[in-house]
Amino acid sequence: MADLLTAHLPDSWHGRRIDPDFRHMVRLSNAYAHGRLDGEHPEEALAIMERFYHKPVPPEQLPDAYGCMVDFYRAGEQAAAGTASEPDNGPEKPPAFDYQCDAGYIVAAFQQAYGIDLTREKVHWFRFRALFAALPEETLMAKIMSWRTMDLSEYEGSMRAHYADLQERFALPAELRGGAARVVSVEEHDAAFLARFRH
């Protein structure tokens, strides 16, 4: 990933011109999280690639182009690595956020913290992830992420009940918290999608 402070944020990736706006990667994340990336039905991934790449991708290059798009997504995630504000989602912790479920909170947080209207402005994916990871604690989105990942065993009595109520009030749907069967990894999604074009 490019150094956010010293390097030009890329508008081409692995030799292809791209639209680096955060919306395409949010769509990719939503499709993955909500089970819409499927080796049998690749329409969602193809629609995202059509928006992400400036030029149509020839059918024989689709597997490579998809892999490069996922690589761009991961590079943006690396831009957010090491920030103090974003909770660490270890194997025991529930997800802190979901772009689809929390869209309104995220829009409000960016407006409050940075004066950026995400409904109108284009923001490079790398920059978006860095800003999202560093949302100030005063924003409701930052508070919600903290509540969702809070270990209630550290609290007792009325404080524990208060935070349990907040966790329940702002809980993500059960299927996003491991309550329903879903593919375990992004790599499995990638493999299923790529296999569709190799046969």
Rosetta silent file (secondary structure, phi, psi, omega in degrees, C-alpha in Angstrom):
SEQUENCE: MADLLTAHLPDSWHGRRIDPDFRHMVRLSNAYAHGRLDGEHPEEALAIMERFYHKPVPPEQLPDAYGCMVDFYRAGEQAAAGTASEPDNGPEKPPAFDYQCDAGYIVAAFQQAYGIDLTREKVHWFRFRALFAALPEETLMAKIMSWRTMDLSEYEGSMRAHYADLQERFALPAELRGGAARVVSVEEHDAAFLARFRH
SCORE:     score description
SCORE:     0.000 S_00000001
   1 L     0.000  144.917  179.258    0.000    0.000    0.000 S_00000001
   2 L   -70.204  149.118  175.603    1.163    3.528   -0.741 S_00000001
   3 L   -70.859  119.498 -175.763    2.257    5.762    2.111 S_00000001
   4 L   -61.460  -28.885 -175.570   -0.710    8.061    2.727 S_00000001
   5 L   -86.072  -26.788 -172.008    1.509   10.976    3.730 S_00000001
   6 L  -120.948  -15.630 -174.734    4.094   10.923    0.952 S_00000001
   7 L  -110.088  153.825  174.146    2.707    9.028   -2.042 S_00000001
   8 L   -69.613  131.847  178.006    0.043    9.816   -4.619 S_00000001
   9 L   -69.050  130.770 -170.032   -3.070    7.758   -3.928 S_00000001
  10 L   -68.445  139.588  170.813   -3.369    5.341   -6.857 S_00000001
  11 L  -117.726   10.550  167.156   -5.933    5.776   -9.612 S_00000001
  12 E  -138.309  154.121 -173.802   -4.609    2.731  -11.460 S_00000001
  13 E  -145.459  122.612 -178.187   -4.026   -0.713  -10.012 S_00000001
  14 L    50.256   42.227  174.418   -1.974   -3.546  -11.455 S_00000001
  15 L    83.748    3.869  178.464   -1.884   -1.776  -14.798 S_00000001
  16 E  -117.402  139.022  174.752   -5.585   -0.992  -15.071 S_00000001
  17 E   -70.801  135.963 -177.304   -7.237    2.422  -14.659 S_00000001
  18 E  -131.452  164.696  167.308   -9.691    2.380  -11.758 S_00000001
  19 L  -101.799  106.552 -172.826  -12.187    4.574   -9.965 S_00000001
  20 L   -81.509   10.668 -178.364  -10.725    4.515   -6.425 S_00000001
  21 E   -59.764  142.856 -175.512  -13.872    5.933   -4.779 S_00000001
  22 H   -58.568  -27.030 -173.329  -14.820    4.214   -1.525 S_00000001
  23 H   -58.413  -37.307 -178.607  -18.309    3.253   -2.774 S_00000001
  24 H   -67.118  -40.099 -179.918  -17.064    0.350   -4.889 S_00000001
  25 H   -74.239  -31.853  174.178  -15.175   -1.223   -2.008 S_00000001
  26 H   -64.707  -42.055  176.814  -18.124   -0.678    0.347 S_00000001
  27 H   -61.128  -41.996  178.913  -20.317   -2.513   -2.192 S_00000001
  28 H   -62.548  -45.297  178.943  -17.756   -5.329   -2.307 S_00000001
  29 H   -62.492  -44.045  178.869  -17.658   -5.546    1.487 S_00000001
  30 H   -61.851  -43.674 -179.547  -21.464   -5.511    1.704 S_00000001
  31 H   -61.606  -41.386  177.816  -21.776   -8.238   -0.928 S_00000001
  32 H   -65.939  -52.181 -175.055  -19.325  -10.420    0.981 S_00000001
  33 H   -63.165  -31.368 -175.768  -20.786   -9.778    4.440 S_00000001
  34 L  -103.094   16.309  171.910  -24.368  -10.343    3.291 S_00000001
  35 L    70.946   27.543 -178.763  -23.678  -13.495    1.275 S_00000001
  36 L  -102.162    3.651  171.903  -24.178  -12.019   -2.188 S_00000001
  37 L   -99.035  119.260 -167.490  -20.786  -13.066   -3.587 S_00000001
  38 L  -146.497  132.332  178.963  -21.356  -16.481   -4.985 S_00000001
  39 L   -63.102  -27.441  178.901  -19.500  -18.662   -7.466 S_00000001
  40 L   -81.909  -26.281 -177.455  -22.803  -19.726   -9.022 S_00000001
  41 L  -131.421   80.989 -174.450  -24.137  -16.166   -9.331 S_00000001
  42 L   -82.787   10.006 -173.215  -21.256  -13.782  -10.053 S_00000001
  43 H   -57.482  -39.824 -177.848  -23.500  -10.910  -11.196 S_00000001
  44 H   -63.539  -46.657  179.653  -22.843   -8.782   -8.107 S_00000001
  45 H   -64.400  -38.989  178.734  -19.063   -9.031   -8.443 S_00000001
  46 H   -64.419  -40.076  179.183  -19.272   -8.311  -12.172 S_00000001
  47 H   -64.513  -38.383  178.394  -21.400   -5.211  -11.526 S_00000001
  48 H   -66.492  -42.999  179.461  -18.852   -3.940   -8.990 S_00000001
  49 H   -63.677  -36.351  178.567  -15.988   -4.542  -11.424 S_00000001
  50 H   -60.785  -35.342  178.992  -17.842   -2.645  -14.171 S_00000001
  51 H   -81.389  -34.835 -174.585  -17.935    0.416  -11.921 S_00000001
  52 H   -71.793  -43.998 -178.140  -14.448   -0.054  -10.478 S_00000001
  53 E   -92.059  139.653  179.702  -12.540   -0.415  -13.765 S_00000001
  54 L   -67.126  -37.369 -178.356  -12.584    2.374  -16.342 S_00000001
  55 L  -112.512  148.451  176.778  -12.564   -0.054  -19.272 S_00000001
  56 L   -58.151  142.001 -179.992  -14.533   -3.293  -19.663 S_00000001
  57 L   -92.233  124.628  177.264  -12.545   -6.345  -18.612 S_00000001
  58 L   -59.702  145.268 -176.209  -12.296   -9.060  -21.298 S_00000001
  59 H   -51.944  -38.652 -178.028  -13.854  -12.357  -20.111 S_00000001
  60 H   -70.083  -16.010  179.801  -10.520  -14.190  -20.091 S_00000001
  61 H   -99.938    0.614 -176.484   -9.086  -11.551  -17.718 S_00000001
  62 H   -58.787  -45.165  179.489  -11.979  -11.601  -15.218 S_00000001
  63 H   -58.660  -44.836  179.489  -10.311  -13.894  -12.666 S_00000001
  64 H   -64.994  -42.389 -178.434   -7.175  -11.732  -12.587 S_00000001
  65 H   -65.043  -38.781  177.810   -9.182   -8.486  -12.509 S_00000001
  66 H   -64.440  -45.595  178.244  -11.307   -9.743   -9.632 S_00000001
  67 H   -59.755  -39.074  178.278   -8.206  -10.748   -7.673 S_00000001
  68 H   -67.001  -37.280  178.589   -6.687   -7.305   -8.276 S_00000001
  69 H   -64.791  -41.889  177.192   -9.878   -5.605   -7.075 S_00000001
  70 H   -64.624  -37.114  176.896   -9.789   -7.648   -3.858 S_00000001
  71 H   -62.405  -39.761  176.323   -6.120   -6.714   -3.496 S_00000001
  72 H   -63.288  -41.795  176.686   -7.087   -3.023   -3.752 S_00000001
  73 H   -56.976  -48.928 -177.920   -9.714   -3.582   -1.040 S_00000001
  74 H   -65.381  -35.261  177.834   -7.100   -5.143    1.250 S_00000001
  75 H   -63.437  -36.635  175.120   -4.620   -2.331    0.587 S_00000001
  76 H   -66.445  -36.872  176.241   -7.262    0.097    1.847 S_00000001
  77 H   -62.417  -37.708  178.642   -7.710   -2.018    4.941 S_00000001
  78 H   -64.968  -28.479  178.140   -3.963   -1.732    5.547 S_00000001
  79 H   -64.249  -24.886 -179.493   -4.342    2.050    5.447 S_00000001
  80 H   -93.294   -8.245 -175.558   -6.473    1.722    8.575 S_00000001
  81 L   -64.782  140.272  174.571   -4.124   -0.678   10.369 S_00000001
  82 L    86.220    3.119  177.301   -2.625    0.465   13.625 S_00000001
  83 L   -81.274  150.447 -175.582   -5.139    3.167   14.476 S_00000001
  84 L   -80.548  -26.969 -170.510   -6.248    3.359   18.063 S_00000001
  85 L   -77.808  -31.726 -175.243   -9.912    4.155   17.504 S_00000001
  86 L   -84.715  124.931 -177.929  -11.024    1.135   15.510 S_00000001
  87 L   -62.691  146.987  177.408  -11.627   -1.926   17.698 S_00000001
  88 L   -83.164  119.322  179.195   -9.584   -5.028   17.006 S_00000001
  89 L   -88.640   85.828  175.183  -11.911   -7.796   15.827 S_00000001
  90 L   -73.247  177.696 -177.362  -10.233  -10.847   17.277 S_00000001
  91 L   -62.456  -24.141 -178.382  -11.725  -14.310   16.770 S_00000001
  92 L   -90.413  -15.210 -172.955  -13.871  -13.922   19.895 S_00000001
  93 L   -91.761  145.249  174.731  -15.197  -10.433   19.172 S_00000001
  94 L   -72.726  163.400  177.043  -18.319   -9.615   17.158 S_00000001
  95 L   -63.086  142.182 -178.348  -17.968   -7.330   14.135 S_00000001
  96 L   -79.855  -26.551 -176.262  -17.735   -3.684   15.132 S_00000001
  97 L  -157.043  165.401  172.763  -19.614   -2.380   12.098 S_00000001
  98 L  -142.208  124.963 -175.265  -21.354   -3.232    8.872 S_00000001
  99 L   -58.036  -37.478 -177.754  -21.338   -0.743    6.019 S_00000001
 100 L   -72.853  -50.018 -177.784  -24.893   -1.565    4.988 S_00000001
 101 L   -68.478  -31.811 -173.917  -26.495   -1.575    8.432 S_00000001
 102 L  -103.762   16.165 -174.489  -24.521    1.427    9.686 S_00000001
 103 H   -52.956  -46.792 -178.683  -24.649    3.596    6.557 S_00000001
 104 H   -63.509  -42.069  178.532  -26.520    6.435    8.248 S_00000001
 105 H   -64.586  -38.329 -179.183  -24.239    6.474   11.270 S_00000001
 106 H   -68.258  -43.983  177.230  -21.153    6.481    9.027 S_00000001
 107 H   -59.095  -46.317 -179.215  -22.447    9.359    6.904 S_00000001
 108 H   -63.610  -39.621 -178.305  -23.273   11.335   10.058 S_00000001
 109 H   -65.459  -43.680  179.181  -19.871   10.599   11.618 S_00000001
 110 H   -65.429  -37.593  178.197  -17.916   11.793    8.579 S_00000001
 111 H   -65.217  -45.059 -178.586  -20.020   14.952    8.403 S_00000001
 112 H   -66.871  -46.873 -172.436  -19.528   15.621   12.131 S_00000001
 113 H   -80.451  -39.767 -169.922  -15.834   14.769   12.341 S_00000001
 114 H  -122.186   -5.194 -175.699  -14.453   15.909    8.990 S_00000001
 115 L    68.545   23.479 -179.814  -17.117   18.006    7.288 S_00000001
 116 L  -102.044  122.924  176.227  -17.218   15.414    4.480 S_00000001
 117 L   -91.640  100.632 -176.546  -20.614   14.642    2.970 S_00000001
 118 L   -67.229  -16.056  178.068  -20.233   11.023    1.866 S_00000001
 119 L   -78.378  -13.783 -176.955  -23.509   11.218   -0.054 S_00000001
 120 L  -122.124  -38.580 -171.653  -21.960   13.778   -2.425 S_00000001
 121 L   -88.507  148.155  171.569  -18.165   13.689   -2.288 S_00000001
 122 L   -89.661  133.360  179.948  -15.802   11.192   -3.817 S_00000001
 123 L  -132.795  126.911  178.271  -13.251    9.909   -1.319 S_00000001
 124 E   -57.210  138.695 -178.130  -10.371    7.590   -2.212 S_00000001
 125 H   -53.768  -42.688 -178.908  -10.806    4.180   -0.591 S_00000001
 126 H   -63.137  -43.958  179.216   -7.438    4.372    1.203 S_00000001
 127 H   -66.104  -43.557  178.545   -8.281    7.788    2.644 S_00000001
 128 H   -55.886  -47.338 -177.295  -11.811    6.684    3.558 S_00000001
 129 H   -65.697  -40.115  178.947  -10.513    3.693    5.538 S_00000001
 130 H   -64.033  -43.743  179.556   -7.914    5.781    7.363 S_00000001
 131 H   -67.157  -41.136  179.946  -10.521    8.402    8.293 S_00000001
 132 H   -62.854  -42.898 -179.197  -13.088    5.784    9.287 S_00000001
 133 H   -65.743  -24.801 -176.621  -10.602    3.989   11.519 S_00000001
 134 L  -105.961   22.722  178.686   -9.720    7.259   13.252 S_00000001
 135 L   -55.914  133.422  179.136  -13.259    8.525   13.902 S_00000001
 136 L   -62.440  150.789 -178.550  -13.255   10.624   17.078 S_00000001
 137 L   -61.413  -20.534 -178.664  -14.842    9.093   20.167 S_00000001
 138 L   -72.494  -18.461 -179.012  -17.480   11.851   20.166 S_00000001
 139 L   -76.415  144.788  179.448  -19.143   10.441   17.049 S_00000001
 140 H   -61.860  -36.086  179.704  -22.019    8.055   17.585 S_00000001
 141 H   -60.941  -43.506  178.191  -20.464    5.590   15.128 S_00000001
 142 H   -63.089  -40.316  178.430  -17.282    5.357   17.215 S_00000001
 143 H   -64.530  -43.677 -179.920  -19.387    4.839   20.342 S_00000001
 144 H   -60.634  -44.214  178.881  -21.467    2.135   18.674 S_00000001
 145 H   -61.748  -38.323  178.190  -18.329    0.252   17.569 S_00000001
 146 H   -66.081  -45.083 -179.973  -17.005    0.467   21.117 S_00000001
 147 H   -62.717  -42.183 -177.508  -20.269   -0.793   22.627 S_00000001
 148 H   -63.802  -32.558 -175.694  -20.543   -3.694   20.197 S_00000001
 149 H  -101.360    4.232 -177.232  -17.059   -4.973   20.976 S_00000001
 150 L   -67.370  138.390  174.971  -17.109   -4.220   24.704 S_00000001
 151 L   -88.891  105.275 -175.057  -16.304   -7.062   27.095 S_00000001
 152 H   -70.358  -14.427  179.650  -19.165   -6.908   29.599 S_00000001
 153 H   -67.617  -14.266  178.799  -17.356   -9.168   32.059 S_00000001
 154 H   -82.403   -4.751 -176.423  -15.309   -6.115   33.059 S_00000001
 155 L  -122.734  158.662  179.994  -18.445   -4.411   34.451 S_00000001
 156 L  -134.654  161.755  171.557  -20.893   -5.147   37.239 S_00000001
 157 H    57.551 -133.573 -174.335  -24.356   -4.145   38.362 S_00000001
 158 H   -66.797  -31.797  178.092  -26.042   -1.162   36.761 S_00000001
 159 H   -65.487  -42.962  178.463  -23.035   -0.357   34.539 S_00000001
 160 H   -63.099  -43.745  179.500  -23.095   -3.867   33.073 S_00000001
 161 H   -63.110  -39.632  179.511  -26.861   -3.637   32.525 S_00000001
 162 H   -61.802  -48.696 -178.150  -26.455   -0.226   30.876 S_00000001
 163 H   -71.935  -31.604  175.408  -23.825   -1.438   28.404 S_00000001
 164 H   -63.947  -39.112  177.471  -25.724   -4.683   27.759 S_00000001
 165 H   -63.929  -42.140  178.688  -28.746   -2.576   26.842 S_00000001
 166 H   -65.297  -40.743  177.983  -26.626   -0.502   24.448 S_00000001
 167 H   -61.123  -41.711 -179.877  -25.167   -3.640   22.883 S_00000001
 168 H   -69.600  -42.224 -178.171  -28.645   -5.014   22.313 S_00000001
 169 H   -62.952  -37.108 -176.581  -30.046   -1.718   21.008 S_00000001
 170 L  -108.047   19.809 -178.153  -27.243   -1.313   18.448 S_00000001
 171 L   -65.728  144.376  172.610  -26.665   -5.003   17.692 S_00000001
 172 L   -78.288  161.186  177.677  -26.037   -6.069   14.132 S_00000001
 173 L   -55.198  149.498 -174.773  -28.280   -8.769   12.611 S_00000001
 174 H   -55.191  -38.817 -177.190  -27.592  -12.262   13.957 S_00000001
 175 H   -65.714  -22.202  176.793  -26.201  -13.557   10.654 S_00000001
 176 H   -86.616  -11.480  179.360  -23.467  -10.922   10.796 S_00000001
 177 H  -105.329   15.476  178.276  -22.597  -11.941   14.356 S_00000001
 178 L    90.933   11.384 -177.793  -22.089  -15.608   13.522 S_00000001
 179 L   -83.986   -7.799  179.269  -25.703  -16.657   14.137 S_00000001
 180 L  -134.856  155.018 -179.948  -26.200  -18.133   10.689 S_00000001
 181 L   -66.418  134.934  175.282  -24.111  -20.354    8.447 S_00000001
 182 L  -155.567  163.722  179.717  -21.927  -18.441    6.031 S_00000001
 183 L   -61.670  138.358 -170.605  -18.663  -18.872    4.158 S_00000001
 184 L   -74.157  -34.508 -172.186  -15.828  -18.576    6.614 S_00000001
 185 L  -136.409  158.801  174.170  -13.313  -16.519    4.690 S_00000001
 186 H   -61.780  -36.538 -179.018  -12.872  -13.981    1.922 S_00000001
 187 H   -59.817  -38.757  178.112  -10.474  -16.453    0.304 S_00000001
 188 H   -66.010  -40.109  175.510  -13.299  -19.017   -0.032 S_00000001
 189 H   -61.070  -46.164 -179.376  -15.504  -16.391   -1.673 S_00000001
 190 H   -59.308  -46.422 -177.897  -12.658  -15.476   -4.026 S_00000001
 191 H   -62.204  -41.635  179.565  -12.021  -19.109   -4.926 S_00000001
 192 H   -64.155  -42.093 -179.744  -15.711  -19.748   -5.638 S_00000001
 193 H   -66.568  -47.595 -176.208  -15.957  -16.681   -7.854 S_00000001
 194 H   -64.953  -35.605  179.921  -12.740  -17.380   -9.752 S_00000001
 195 H   -62.360  -32.334 -179.643  -13.688  -21.034  -10.315 S_00000001
 196 H   -59.296  -33.267 -175.830  -16.836  -19.877  -12.114 S_00000001
 197 H   -95.558   -9.055 -177.697  -14.704  -18.284  -14.872 S_00000001
 198 H   -92.307   -9.801 -179.218  -12.095  -21.026  -15.139 S_00000001
 199 L  -102.063    0.000    0.000  -14.559  -23.708  -16.285 S_00000001
